[in-house]
Amino acid sequence: MMNWRWFFNILVGLLCLVVDFSDTQLVINVRNQGGDVVQENIFANVTDDTVSLEFQRSDGTLITQVIDFRNEVQILKALILGEEERGQSQYQVVCFIFHFDKDSFISSDAMSKLRQKNPSTIRTPEEDLGRSNYSMDYTVVLPHSGLISPFVADLCAEAGEATYTRHADLVLWAAAQGIPETTYLTALKKFPSSVNHFMSNSVEDDVRPSVSSCTSMKKMRSPCQCHLELCIGWYPCGLKYCKGKGQSKNSVMTYRCGIKTCRKCHLFAYYVAQKQQCLWDE
Ligand SMILES: *[C@@H]1O[C@H](CO)[C@@H](O)[C@H](O)[C@H]1NC(C)=O
Ligand SMILES: *[C@@H]1O[C@H](CO)[C@@H](O)[C@H](O)[C@H]1NC(C)=O
């Protein structure tokens, strides 16, 4: 008898483990604006208080979004396939780090509890939040990036110096953490010395290099301002609340009854040392 019970317990334990792992990841089929269907993988880690969302665009670009709720940091990484016939390497990776507004994505806890009834359904978001523009000011020094978020160094390892952030975001993080902006200085680097004469020396000033846009740049080896648009086609941007009858007579109770879904685009402008690294911007 004892042996059977022991066996049964182990079996139950294994089943729970399997269920737990498969359930933390959500696979969503999303129809994008071009009409293609892309598969988004969304994963919440409640311990870390993070949500990761990953998908491959129809042009092959692999996009990873990580939200670090604790530090109010959002990381957008793009792995872009190169155009080998034009002398590019197989792929390049860029990482953009910016402030995350706490109410713009459901919590990691709510995300981890999200289930879908019909996994094969092709989804479109309820609301299009349009596009935000970001002009990146700094390269993030990965070995010191833990000052911003502990997840940057690993996630952006392949991007290396192509990891960018803005001064405006540092101001928000410093305020949220109650520390001076200068705390972040060791984690930041101005753009390479060839364009440093375009910039001043203090954190507070506008440090954007005034190199011209890669769009108008003819020389492949010259530095320029590259543009890259990354859109998240579908994500849970808020909770929906419904009203129902409460426990006592005439009382009204509000309860969670679903999620609101959104689409949002991010247009990044950032420095590249050579037009070669920005061939799509034409
Ligand atoms: C969540 O993050 C913690 C800490 O980094 C890690 O130990 C754990 O394995 C993660 N959970 C899952 C399900 O990946
Ligand atoms: C964002 O940038 C695009 C392209 O450079 C521009 O057309 C648009 O007006 C900008 N939007 C805002 C809100 O600045």
mmCIF file of C-alpha atoms and ligand atoms in Angstrom:
data_model
loop_
_atom_site.group_PDB
_atom_site.id
_atom_site.type_symbol
_atom_site.label_atom_id
_atom_site.label_comp_id
_atom_site.label_asym_id
_atom_site.label_seq_id
_atom_site.Cartn_x
_atom_site.Cartn_y
_atom_site.Cartn_z
ATOM 1 C CA MET A 1 0.000 0.000 0.000
ATOM 2 C CA MET A 2 2.689 2.441 1.034
ATOM 3 C CA ASN A 3 4.509 1.892 -2.220
ATOM 4 C CA TRP A 4 1.476 2.730 -4.286
ATOM 5 C CA ARG A 5 0.818 5.900 -2.374
ATOM 6 C CA TRP A 6 4.423 6.923 -2.812
ATOM 7 C CA PHE A 7 4.225 6.236 -6.527
ATOM 8 C CA PHE A 8 0.970 8.169 -6.797
ATOM 9 C CA ASN A 9 2.471 11.184 -5.032
ATOM 10 C CA ILE A 10 5.396 11.252 -7.378
ATOM 11 C CA LEU A 11 3.090 10.987 -10.366
ATOM 12 C CA VAL A 12 0.975 13.897 -9.136
ATOM 13 C CA GLY A 13 4.113 15.870 -8.486
ATOM 14 C CA LEU A 14 5.353 15.285 -12.013
ATOM 15 C CA LEU A 15 2.037 16.249 -13.556
ATOM 16 C CA CYS A 16 1.960 19.536 -11.678
ATOM 17 C CA LEU A 17 5.472 20.314 -12.757
ATOM 18 C CA VAL A 18 4.596 19.708 -16.385
ATOM 19 C CA VAL A 19 1.419 21.779 -16.142
ATOM 20 C CA ASP A 20 3.277 24.620 -14.414
ATOM 21 C CA PHE A 21 5.916 24.863 -17.092
ATOM 22 C CA SER A 22 3.656 24.647 -20.105
ATOM 23 C CA ASP A 23 1.205 27.110 -18.619
ATOM 24 C CA THR A 24 3.630 29.931 -17.961
ATOM 25 C CA GLN A 25 4.184 30.450 -21.658
ATOM 26 C CA LEU A 26 1.442 31.754 -23.873
ATOM 27 C CA VAL A 27 1.556 31.367 -27.647
ATOM 28 C CA ILE A 28 -0.599 33.894 -29.488
ATOM 29 C CA ASN A 29 -1.278 34.078 -33.206
ATOM 30 C CA VAL A 30 -1.399 37.724 -34.214
ATOM 31 C CA ARG A 31 -2.431 39.205 -37.521
ATOM 32 C CA ASN A 32 -0.171 42.164 -38.290
ATOM 33 C CA GLN A 33 -1.044 45.218 -40.343
ATOM 34 C CA GLY A 34 0.369 43.710 -43.498
ATOM 35 C CA GLY A 35 -2.047 40.780 -43.080
ATOM 36 C CA ASP A 36 0.608 38.223 -42.132
ATOM 37 C CA VAL A 37 0.200 36.070 -39.060
ATOM 38 C CA VAL A 38 3.080 36.060 -36.588
ATOM 39 C CA GLN A 39 3.356 33.870 -33.534
ATOM 40 C CA GLU A 40 4.102 35.678 -30.296
ATOM 41 C CA ASN A 41 5.484 33.839 -27.281
ATOM 42 C CA ILE A 42 4.755 35.561 -24.011
ATOM 43 C CA PHE A 43 6.309 34.406 -20.799
ATOM 44 C CA ALA A 44 5.904 35.774 -17.279
ATOM 45 C CA ASN A 45 8.298 35.183 -14.414
ATOM 46 C CA VAL A 46 6.609 36.219 -11.179
ATOM 47 C CA THR A 47 9.759 35.678 -9.081
ATOM 48 C CA ASP A 48 11.723 38.105 -11.223
ATOM 49 C CA ASP A 49 8.645 40.268 -11.841
ATOM 50 C CA THR A 50 9.290 40.252 -15.569
ATOM 51 C CA VAL A 51 7.385 39.582 -18.759
ATOM 52 C CA SER A 52 9.127 38.547 -21.988
ATOM 53 C CA LEU A 53 7.496 38.674 -25.379
ATOM 54 C CA GLU A 54 9.174 37.294 -28.482
ATOM 55 C CA PHE A 55 8.278 36.910 -32.142
ATOM 56 C CA GLN A 56 9.819 36.771 -35.575
ATOM 57 C CA ARG A 57 8.735 39.330 -38.129
ATOM 58 C CA SER A 58 7.942 38.184 -41.646
ATOM 59 C CA ASP A 59 11.229 39.806 -42.826
ATOM 60 C CA GLY A 60 13.091 37.469 -40.456
ATOM 61 C CA THR A 61 13.864 40.050 -37.745
ATOM 62 C CA LEU A 62 13.605 38.467 -34.306
ATOM 63 C CA ILE A 63 12.179 40.843 -31.711
ATOM 64 C CA THR A 64 12.393 40.332 -27.957
ATOM 65 C CA GLN A 65 10.713 42.609 -25.469
ATOM 66 C CA VAL A 66 11.503 42.261 -21.781
ATOM 67 C CA ILE A 67 9.716 44.282 -19.131
ATOM 68 C CA ASP A 68 11.409 44.569 -15.767
ATOM 69 C CA PHE A 69 8.536 45.857 -13.627
ATOM 70 C CA ARG A 70 10.648 46.252 -10.495
ATOM 71 C CA ASN A 71 13.021 48.729 -12.131
ATOM 72 C CA GLU A 72 10.474 50.262 -14.531
ATOM 73 C CA VAL A 73 12.683 49.240 -17.434
ATOM 74 C CA GLN A 74 11.716 48.036 -20.863
ATOM 75 C CA ILE A 75 14.230 46.370 -23.168
ATOM 76 C CA LEU A 76 13.560 45.941 -26.875
ATOM 77 C CA LYS A 77 16.036 43.793 -28.736
ATOM 78 C CA ALA A 78 16.100 43.220 -32.488
ATOM 79 C CA LEU A 79 18.140 40.601 -34.270
ATOM 80 C CA ILE A 80 18.214 41.784 -37.872
ATOM 81 C CA LEU A 81 19.295 39.516 -40.684
ATOM 82 C CA GLY A 82 22.047 41.007 -42.811
ATOM 83 C CA GLU A 83 22.105 41.506 -46.546
ATOM 84 C CA GLU A 84 25.074 39.332 -47.313
ATOM 85 C CA GLU A 85 25.146 40.303 -50.979
ATOM 86 C CA ARG A 86 25.832 43.867 -49.823
ATOM 87 C CA GLY A 87 28.775 42.871 -47.645
ATOM 88 C CA GLN A 88 26.945 42.709 -44.318
ATOM 89 C CA SER A 89 27.513 40.036 -41.722
ATOM 90 C CA GLN A 90 24.857 37.377 -41.186
ATOM 91 C CA TYR A 91 22.976 39.379 -38.611
ATOM 92 C CA GLN A 92 23.258 42.320 -36.275
ATOM 93 C CA VAL A 93 21.697 42.870 -32.879
ATOM 94 C CA VAL A 94 20.530 46.162 -31.399
ATOM 95 C CA CYS A 95 19.062 46.813 -27.963
ATOM 96 C CA PHE A 96 16.999 49.779 -26.808
ATOM 97 C CA ILE A 97 16.496 50.409 -23.110
ATOM 98 C CA PHE A 98 13.865 52.865 -21.973
ATOM 99 C CA HIS A 99 11.538 53.729 -19.148
ATOM 100 C CA PHE A 100 8.491 51.547 -18.697
ATOM 101 C CA ASP A 101 5.298 53.127 -17.553
ATOM 102 C CA LYS A 102 3.852 50.817 -14.879
ATOM 103 C CA ASP A 103 0.307 50.841 -16.230
ATOM 104 C CA SER A 104 1.078 50.087 -19.848
ATOM 105 C CA PHE A 105 1.223 46.283 -19.554
ATOM 106 C CA ILE A 106 -0.646 43.947 -17.177
ATOM 107 C CA SER A 107 1.408 42.795 -14.169
ATOM 108 C CA SER A 108 3.643 39.722 -14.374
ATOM 109 C CA ASP A 109 1.299 38.059 -11.892
ATOM 110 C CA ALA A 110 -1.791 38.697 -14.044
ATOM 111 C CA MET A 111 0.177 37.666 -17.117
ATOM 112 C CA SER A 112 1.192 34.354 -15.529
ATOM 113 C CA LYS A 113 -2.479 33.537 -14.908
ATOM 114 C CA LEU A 114 -3.619 34.330 -18.410
ATOM 115 C CA ARG A 115 -5.030 31.420 -20.394
ATOM 116 C CA GLN A 116 -6.656 31.285 -23.798
ATOM 117 C CA LYS A 117 -9.618 29.090 -24.655
ATOM 118 C CA ASN A 118 -8.777 28.651 -28.322
ATOM 119 C CA PRO A 119 -5.004 28.695 -28.835
ATOM 120 C CA SER A 120 -5.372 28.603 -32.618
ATOM 121 C CA THR A 121 -7.438 31.807 -32.802
ATOM 122 C CA ILE A 122 -5.847 34.578 -34.844
ATOM 123 C CA ARG A 123 -5.966 37.740 -32.804
ATOM 124 C CA THR A 124 -6.032 41.439 -33.550
ATOM 125 C CA PRO A 125 -5.619 44.082 -30.831
ATOM 126 C CA GLU A 126 -8.551 46.209 -29.662
ATOM 127 C CA GLU A 127 -6.618 49.444 -29.593
ATOM 128 C CA ASP A 128 -3.822 50.857 -31.734
ATOM 129 C CA LEU A 129 -1.666 53.107 -29.586
ATOM 130 C CA GLY A 130 0.210 54.451 -32.594
ATOM 131 C CA ARG A 131 3.861 55.282 -32.589
ATOM 132 C CA SER A 132 6.335 56.842 -30.156
ATOM 133 C CA ASN A 133 9.611 58.370 -31.288
ATOM 134 C CA TYR A 134 12.814 57.792 -29.363
ATOM 135 C CA SER A 135 16.064 59.646 -29.987
ATOM 136 C CA MET A 136 18.767 57.642 -28.274
ATOM 137 C CA ASP A 137 21.503 59.594 -26.463
ATOM 138 C CA TYR A 138 23.927 57.029 -25.066
ATOM 139 C CA THR A 139 25.467 53.637 -25.505
ATOM 140 C CA VAL A 140 24.963 51.484 -22.399
ATOM 141 C CA VAL A 141 28.125 49.920 -20.967
ATOM 142 C CA LEU A 142 26.977 46.326 -20.492
ATOM 143 C CA PRO A 143 29.222 45.331 -17.537
ATOM 144 C CA HIS A 144 27.686 48.235 -15.563
ATOM 145 C CA SER A 145 24.171 47.929 -16.947
ATOM 146 C CA GLY A 146 22.978 46.286 -13.710
ATOM 147 C CA LEU A 147 22.535 49.851 -12.426
ATOM 148 C CA ILE A 148 19.618 50.089 -14.845
ATOM 149 C CA SER A 149 18.310 46.513 -14.800
ATOM 150 C CA PRO A 150 19.877 43.123 -14.005
ATOM 151 C CA PHE A 151 18.473 41.721 -17.267
ATOM 152 C CA VAL A 152 20.231 44.025 -19.722
ATOM 153 C CA ALA A 153 23.681 42.405 -19.676
ATOM 154 C CA ASP A 154 22.499 38.924 -20.671
ATOM 155 C CA LEU A 155 19.784 39.937 -23.052
ATOM 156 C CA CYS A 156 21.908 42.491 -24.902
ATOM 157 C CA ALA A 157 25.233 40.622 -24.816
ATOM 158 C CA GLU A 158 25.176 40.101 -28.578
ATOM 159 C CA ALA A 159 24.296 43.736 -29.244
ATOM 160 C CA GLY A 160 27.375 44.899 -27.324
ATOM 161 C CA GLU A 161 27.914 48.617 -27.948
ATOM 162 C CA ALA A 162 24.721 48.743 -29.976
ATOM 163 C CA THR A 163 22.786 49.011 -26.711
ATOM 164 C CA TYR A 164 21.175 52.421 -26.372
ATOM 165 C CA THR A 165 19.281 54.547 -23.896
ATOM 166 C CA ARG A 166 18.078 58.137 -23.507
ATOM 167 C CA HIS A 167 18.730 60.889 -21.035
ATOM 168 C CA ALA A 168 14.981 61.338 -20.489
ATOM 169 C CA ASP A 169 14.741 57.753 -19.219
ATOM 170 C CA LEU A 170 17.583 58.201 -16.717
ATOM 171 C CA VAL A 171 15.707 61.142 -15.231
ATOM 172 C CA LEU A 172 12.636 58.950 -14.685
ATOM 173 C CA TRP A 173 14.612 56.007 -13.251
ATOM 174 C CA ALA A 174 16.572 58.256 -10.914
ATOM 175 C CA ALA A 175 13.333 59.804 -9.642
ATOM 176 C CA ALA A 176 11.690 56.380 -9.201
ATOM 177 C CA GLN A 177 14.680 55.010 -7.259
ATOM 178 C CA GLY A 178 15.294 58.253 -5.353
ATOM 179 C CA ILE A 179 18.929 58.471 -6.466
ATOM 180 C CA PRO A 180 20.852 61.167 -8.364
ATOM 181 C CA GLU A 181 21.073 60.879 -12.144
ATOM 182 C CA THR A 182 24.844 60.865 -11.931
ATOM 183 C CA THR A 183 24.627 57.367 -10.382
ATOM 184 C CA TYR A 184 24.124 56.065 -13.902
ATOM 185 C CA LEU A 185 27.199 57.730 -15.406
ATOM 186 C CA THR A 186 29.420 54.630 -15.226
ATOM 187 C CA ALA A 187 26.798 52.678 -17.175
ATOM 188 C CA LEU A 188 26.777 55.196 -20.023
ATOM 189 C CA LYS A 189 29.053 56.121 -22.838
ATOM 190 C CA LYS A 190 28.756 58.910 -25.288
ATOM 191 C CA PHE A 191 28.921 58.021 -28.919
ATOM 192 C CA PRO A 192 32.398 57.311 -30.364
ATOM 193 C CA SER A 193 35.070 60.001 -30.366
ATOM 194 C CA SER A 194 34.716 60.703 -34.081
ATOM 195 C CA VAL A 195 31.426 62.425 -33.343
ATOM 196 C CA ASN A 196 32.186 63.675 -29.835
ATOM 197 C CA HIS A 197 32.795 67.201 -31.078
ATOM 198 C CA PHE A 198 29.095 67.414 -31.758
ATOM 199 C CA MET A 199 28.393 66.896 -28.093
ATOM 200 C CA SER A 200 28.867 68.699 -24.820
ATOM 201 C CA ASN A 201 30.301 67.197 -21.664
ATOM 202 C CA SER A 202 27.519 67.243 -19.136
ATOM 203 C CA VAL A 203 24.779 64.692 -18.547
ATOM 204 C CA GLU A 204 22.086 67.361 -18.422
ATOM 205 C CA ASP A 205 22.718 68.798 -21.847
ATOM 206 C CA ASP A 206 21.408 67.450 -25.065
ATOM 207 C CA VAL A 207 24.088 64.990 -26.065
ATOM 208 C CA ARG A 208 22.620 63.824 -29.329
ATOM 209 C CA PRO A 209 25.154 63.807 -32.124
ATOM 210 C CA SER A 210 24.134 65.942 -35.022
ATOM 211 C CA VAL A 211 25.228 63.490 -37.694
ATOM 212 C CA SER A 212 22.943 63.386 -40.663
ATOM 213 C CA SER A 213 20.337 60.759 -41.261
ATOM 214 C CA CYS A 214 21.446 57.500 -42.867
ATOM 215 C CA THR A 215 18.657 58.024 -45.390
ATOM 216 C CA SER A 216 20.580 60.846 -47.072
ATOM 217 C CA MET A 217 24.048 59.373 -46.471
ATOM 218 C CA LYS A 218 25.806 58.101 -49.578
ATOM 219 C CA LYS A 219 29.122 56.928 -48.096
ATOM 220 C CA MET A 220 28.905 53.413 -46.679
ATOM 221 C CA ARG A 221 31.695 54.024 -44.123
ATOM 222 C CA SER A 222 30.407 57.292 -42.660
ATOM 223 C CA PRO A 223 28.588 57.592 -39.325
ATOM 224 C CA CYS A 224 24.930 58.505 -39.475
ATOM 225 C CA GLN A 225 21.628 58.582 -37.609
ATOM 226 C CA CYS A 226 19.834 55.288 -38.206
ATOM 227 C CA HIS A 227 16.080 54.714 -37.854
ATOM 228 C CA LEU A 228 14.475 51.456 -36.851
ATOM 229 C CA GLU A 229 10.811 50.844 -36.185
ATOM 230 C CA LEU A 230 9.776 47.991 -33.894
ATOM 231 C CA CYS A 231 6.089 47.255 -33.423
ATOM 232 C CA ILE A 232 4.492 44.977 -30.865
ATOM 233 C CA GLY A 233 1.411 43.778 -32.697
ATOM 234 C CA TRP A 234 -0.568 42.473 -29.738
ATOM 235 C CA TYR A 235 -0.073 42.624 -25.993
ATOM 236 C CA PRO A 236 -2.231 42.762 -22.877
ATOM 237 C CA CYS A 237 -2.115 46.478 -22.032
ATOM 238 C CA GLY A 238 -4.635 46.500 -19.211
ATOM 239 C CA LEU A 239 -7.256 44.631 -17.259
ATOM 240 C CA LYS A 240 -10.970 44.923 -17.866
ATOM 241 C CA TYR A 241 -13.315 45.210 -14.947
ATOM 242 C CA CYS A 242 -16.962 44.232 -14.892
ATOM 243 C CA LYS A 243 -19.657 44.998 -12.361
ATOM 244 C CA GLY A 244 -21.709 42.288 -10.769
ATOM 245 C CA LYS A 245 -24.018 41.725 -7.850
ATOM 246 C CA GLY A 246 -22.246 41.733 -4.517
ATOM 247 C CA GLN A 247 -22.758 39.439 -1.568
ATOM 248 C CA SER A 248 -25.363 41.547 0.180
ATOM 249 C CA LYS A 249 -28.582 42.894 -1.280
ATOM 250 C CA ASN A 250 -28.183 45.916 -3.607
ATOM 251 C CA SER A 251 -24.413 45.930 -3.350
ATOM 252 C CA VAL A 252 -22.269 46.083 -6.487
ATOM 253 C CA MET A 253 -18.957 44.329 -6.837
ATOM 254 C CA THR A 254 -16.243 44.967 -9.407
ATOM 255 C CA TYR A 255 -14.215 42.056 -10.650
ATOM 256 C CA ARG A 256 -11.605 41.348 -13.307
ATOM 257 C CA CYS A 257 -13.289 39.934 -16.358
ATOM 258 C CA GLY A 258 -10.664 39.996 -19.062
ATOM 259 C CA ILE A 259 -7.866 41.925 -20.655
ATOM 260 C CA LYS A 260 -7.620 44.886 -22.929
ATOM 261 C CA THR A 261 -5.220 44.376 -25.832
ATOM 262 C CA CYS A 262 -3.127 46.933 -27.678
ATOM 263 C CA ARG A 263 -0.660 47.409 -30.491
ATOM 264 C CA LYS A 264 2.214 49.871 -30.269
ATOM 265 C CA CYS A 265 5.111 50.958 -32.453
ATOM 266 C CA HIS A 266 8.440 52.405 -31.387
ATOM 267 C CA LEU A 267 10.558 54.390 -33.833
ATOM 268 C CA PHE A 268 14.172 54.606 -32.690
ATOM 269 C CA ALA A 269 16.764 57.048 -33.993
ATOM 270 C CA TYR A 270 20.303 56.128 -32.987
ATOM 271 C CA TYR A 271 23.921 56.593 -33.962
ATOM 272 C CA VAL A 272 25.733 54.061 -36.135
ATOM 273 C CA ALA A 273 29.448 54.283 -36.946
ATOM 274 C CA GLN A 274 28.840 53.283 -40.560
ATOM 275 C CA LYS A 275 25.891 53.570 -42.913
ATOM 276 C CA GLN A 276 26.667 49.891 -43.630
ATOM 277 C CA GLN A 277 24.918 49.028 -40.321
ATOM 278 C CA CYS A 278 21.692 50.660 -41.410
ATOM 279 C CA LEU A 279 21.004 49.531 -44.946
ATOM 280 C CA TRP A 280 17.199 49.395 -44.507
ATOM 281 C CA ASP A 281 17.078 53.138 -43.845
ATOM 282 C CA GLU A 282 16.869 54.316 -47.445
HETATM 283 C C1 LIG B 1 12.226 32.858 -12.920
HETATM 284 O O1 LIG B 1 13.372 33.555 -12.517
HETATM 285 C C2 LIG B 1 14.099 32.916 -11.473
HETATM 286 C C3 LIG B 1 15.186 33.852 -11.005
HETATM 287 O O2 LIG B 1 15.946 34.365 -12.084
HETATM 288 C C4 LIG B 1 14.632 31.606 -12.004
HETATM 289 O O3 LIG B 1 15.367 30.949 -10.988
HETATM 290 C C5 LIG B 1 13.464 30.752 -12.442
HETATM 291 O O4 LIG B 1 13.935 29.552 -13.018
HETATM 292 C C6 LIG B 1 12.583 31.475 -13.425
HETATM 293 N N1 LIG B 1 11.381 30.716 -13.645
HETATM 294 C C7 LIG B 1 11.118 30.092 -14.778
HETATM 295 C C8 LIG B 1 9.860 29.308 -14.813
HETATM 296 O O5 LIG B 1 11.877 30.157 -15.754
HETATM 297 C C1 LIG B 2 8.021 60.665 -35.303
HETATM 298 O O1 LIG B 2 8.932 60.547 -36.355
HETATM 299 C C2 LIG B 2 8.318 60.480 -37.639
HETATM 300 C C3 LIG B 2 9.389 60.190 -38.667
HETATM 301 O O2 LIG B 2 10.572 60.860 -38.419
HETATM 302 C C4 LIG B 2 7.588 61.795 -37.896
HETATM 303 O O3 LIG B 2 6.958 61.752 -39.158
HETATM 304 C C5 LIG B 2 6.555 62.006 -36.804
HETATM 305 O O4 LIG B 2 5.947 63.265 -36.965
HETATM 306 C C6 LIG B 2 7.188 61.933 -35.426
HETATM 307 N N1 LIG B 2 6.133 61.956 -34.422
HETATM 308 C C7 LIG B 2 6.214 62.687 -33.323
HETATM 309 C C8 LIG B 2 5.063 62.580 -32.396
HETATM 310 O O5 LIG B 2 7.179 63.394 -33.056
#
